[in-house]
Amino acid sequence: MSDYFVHPTALVESDNVGDGTQIWAFSHVLKGGTIGKQCSIADHCFVESGAVIGDYVTIKNGNMIWTGVTLEEGVFVGPSATFTNDRYPRSSRLPELQLEDGGVRDWLVPTVVRRGATIGADSILIAGIEIGEFAMVGAGATVTRDVKPYSLVIGSPAHHYQWVCRCGLPLNIDGTQAVCDFCQRQYVENGGRLSMQE
């Protein structure tokens, strides 16, 4: 059995919560939601059945992680970001939208946020996109398409603004090379993509 903290006002119905995770006030985790180890789920968050949250993830106040959303290891989600999982939403309870067998159309569109990426406060992520490793979505951005690894995107619709280091600070590209002023990690830009030199 996992050893994790649940605030007295939180409701956790899932058996899939990792060791060392903290779930704070007025948050709700449905049965079938998965949360890894050493995560922090802040106040007023909701994790739906089928949502997958990896290890070492930080989710700040007021976030809702829906079915079909995957947050990989080390993702940071700022306050009140908005995830979606249906590009053409309707209430399936409306009788004329139900199929003859009582079913509804296949509406779920998965979204993946890759390892180490940051989702800024009040940003909106349209269903079906992939946020690359260590990418950064600026506060208030509306993301309608995939984001490359190490890319900082801003605006509505979001567009590439500059490259960022694994540590989160902006990089200055000199030709095709970049060295982070803070941590000294080295990068190469090639074909519109950035990769870190090991």
C-alpha positions as a printed Julia matrix, in Angstrom:
198×3 Matrix{Float64}:
   0.0    0.0     0.0
   1.28   3.47   -0.92
   2.25   6.02    1.72
   0.96   9.45    0.68
  -0.68  12.51    2.28
  -4.31  13.51    1.75
  -5.64  16.73    3.3
  -8.75  16.13    5.43
 -10.93  18.09    2.97
  -9.66  16.23   -0.13
 -11.43  13.19   -1.6
  -9.25  10.45   -3.08
 -11.13   7.48   -4.58
  -8.22   6.08   -6.57
  -5.95   3.26   -5.41
  -3.26   4.42   -7.85
  -1.36   7.09   -5.9
   2.4    6.84   -5.42
   4.52   7.12   -2.31
   5.29  10.58   -1.01
   2.59  12.34   -3.01
   0.67  15.18   -1.34
  -2.95  15.95   -2.22
  -4.1   19.23   -0.73
  -7.37  20.89    0.32
 -10.6   20.41   -1.63
  -9.01  18.32   -4.37
 -10.78  15.26   -5.8
  -9.17  12.22   -7.43
 -11.64   9.82   -9.05
 -11.28   6.06   -9.06
  -9.19   5.12  -12.08
  -7.05   8.26  -11.98
  -3.32   7.55  -11.7
  -0.84   9.72   -9.79
   2.85   8.81   -9.47
   5.22   9.19   -6.55
   6.46  12.43   -4.98
   3.79  14.59   -6.66
   2.16  17.72   -5.29
  -1.51  18.25   -6.15
  -2.48  21.69   -4.8
  -5.85  23.01   -3.59
  -9.04  22.75   -5.67
  -7.76  20.29   -8.28
  -9.67  17.49  -10.02
  -8.18  14.3   -11.49
 -10.62  12.31  -13.63
 -10.68   8.55  -14.22
  -8.23   7.72  -17.0
  -5.97  10.71  -16.37
  -2.31   9.72  -15.92
   0.1   11.79  -13.83
   3.72  10.63  -13.68
   6.26  10.86  -10.88
   7.54  14.2    -9.49
   4.72  16.26  -11.06
   3.65  19.61   -9.57
   0.06  20.74  -10.19
  -0.79  24.14   -8.75
  -4.21  25.36   -7.58
  -7.37  25.11   -9.66
  -6.44  22.54  -12.29
  -8.59  19.81  -13.82
  -6.83  16.85  -15.41
  -9.33  15.0   -17.6
  -9.55  11.5   -19.04
  -7.05  11.18  -21.88
  -4.54  13.68  -20.46
  -1.08  12.3   -19.64
   1.47  14.33  -17.68
   4.86  12.63  -17.79
   7.57  12.72  -15.14
   8.48  16.11  -13.71
   5.8   18.18  -15.44
   4.84  21.52  -13.84
   1.29  22.85  -14.3
   0.74  26.45  -13.2
  -2.48  27.72  -11.6
  -5.76  27.43  -13.53
  -4.46  25.93  -16.76
  -7.2   24.42  -18.93
  -6.93  20.99  -20.53
  -9.53  19.65  -22.99
 -10.17  16.16  -24.35
 -12.88  16.62  -27.02
 -12.44  18.82  -30.11
 -16.13  18.88  -30.99
 -17.93  18.72  -27.63
 -21.65  18.14  -27.26
 -23.65  16.86  -24.32
 -23.98  13.15  -25.07
 -27.05  13.12  -22.85
 -29.07  14.87  -25.56
 -31.32  12.04  -26.89
 -30.9   12.8   -30.61
 -27.1   12.57  -30.32
 -27.16   9.0   -29.04
 -26.69   6.11  -31.47
 -29.37   3.48  -31.97
 -27.55   1.12  -29.61
 -27.45   3.83  -26.94
 -23.77   4.62  -27.55
 -22.16   7.91  -28.52
 -19.44   8.79  -31.02
 -15.8    8.19  -30.12
 -15.01  11.66  -28.79
 -11.85  11.21  -26.69
  -8.74  12.94  -28.08
  -5.61  12.29  -25.97
  -3.14  14.99  -24.95
   0.43  14.29  -23.78
   2.74  16.62  -21.87
   6.23  15.17  -22.06
   8.86  14.9   -19.34
   9.95  18.12  -17.62
   7.63  20.44  -19.55
   5.98  23.51  -17.99
   2.38  24.61  -18.55
   1.94  28.29  -17.62
  -0.85  29.79  -15.53
  -4.2   30.31  -17.28
  -3.02  28.67  -20.49
  -5.41  26.59  -22.64
  -4.41  23.32  -24.31
  -6.65  22.12  -27.14
  -7.14  18.33  -27.19
  -4.87  16.13  -29.27
  -1.56  17.96  -28.93
   1.83  16.94  -27.61
   3.97  19.27  -25.53
   7.62  18.24  -25.99
  10.2   17.48  -23.32
  11.24  20.54  -21.3
   9.06  22.81  -23.44
   7.41  25.8   -21.8
   3.91  27.15  -22.43
   3.72  30.82  -21.46
   1.05  32.14  -19.14
  -2.26  32.75  -20.9
  -1.22  31.02  -24.15
  -3.74  29.08  -26.24
  -1.99  26.0   -27.62
  -3.61  24.55  -30.74
  -0.77  22.4   -32.11
   2.24  20.38  -30.97
   5.08  22.16  -29.17
   8.67  21.11  -29.86
  11.04  20.1   -27.05
  12.72  23.11  -25.36
  10.43  25.57  -27.15
   8.82  28.47  -25.28
   5.46  29.27  -26.88
   3.39  32.36  -26.15
   0.25  34.07  -27.45
  -3.12  33.07  -28.81
  -2.77  31.0   -30.86
   0.55  30.04  -29.32
   3.69  30.34  -31.44
   7.4   29.67  -30.88
   9.05  32.61  -29.16
  12.47  31.29  -28.16
  14.33  28.23  -26.93
  14.69  27.46  -23.22
  17.19  25.39  -21.28
  16.36  22.27  -19.31
  16.72  24.47  -16.21
  14.0   26.78  -17.6
  16.01  29.87  -18.49
  16.06  31.39  -22.01
  18.82  30.45  -24.43
  20.61  32.73  -26.89
  21.42  30.88  -30.1
  24.76  31.79  -31.71
  24.5   30.36  -35.2
  23.37  26.84  -34.34
  24.91  26.62  -30.86
  23.74  27.69  -27.4
  25.17  27.47  -23.89
  22.99  28.22  -20.87
  24.4   31.16  -18.9
  23.2   29.57  -15.65
  23.82  25.81  -15.78
  26.26  25.65  -18.74
  24.3   22.95  -20.58
  25.07  22.99  -24.31
  22.55  22.77  -27.17
  22.52  22.5   -30.96
  19.75  23.76  -33.24
  19.21  21.7   -36.38
  16.25  21.7   -38.76
  14.07  23.81  -36.51
  14.62  21.58  -33.47
  16.86  21.98  -30.43
  18.74  19.12  -28.78
  20.93  19.06  -25.7
  24.51  17.82  -26.04
  25.21  15.0   -23.57
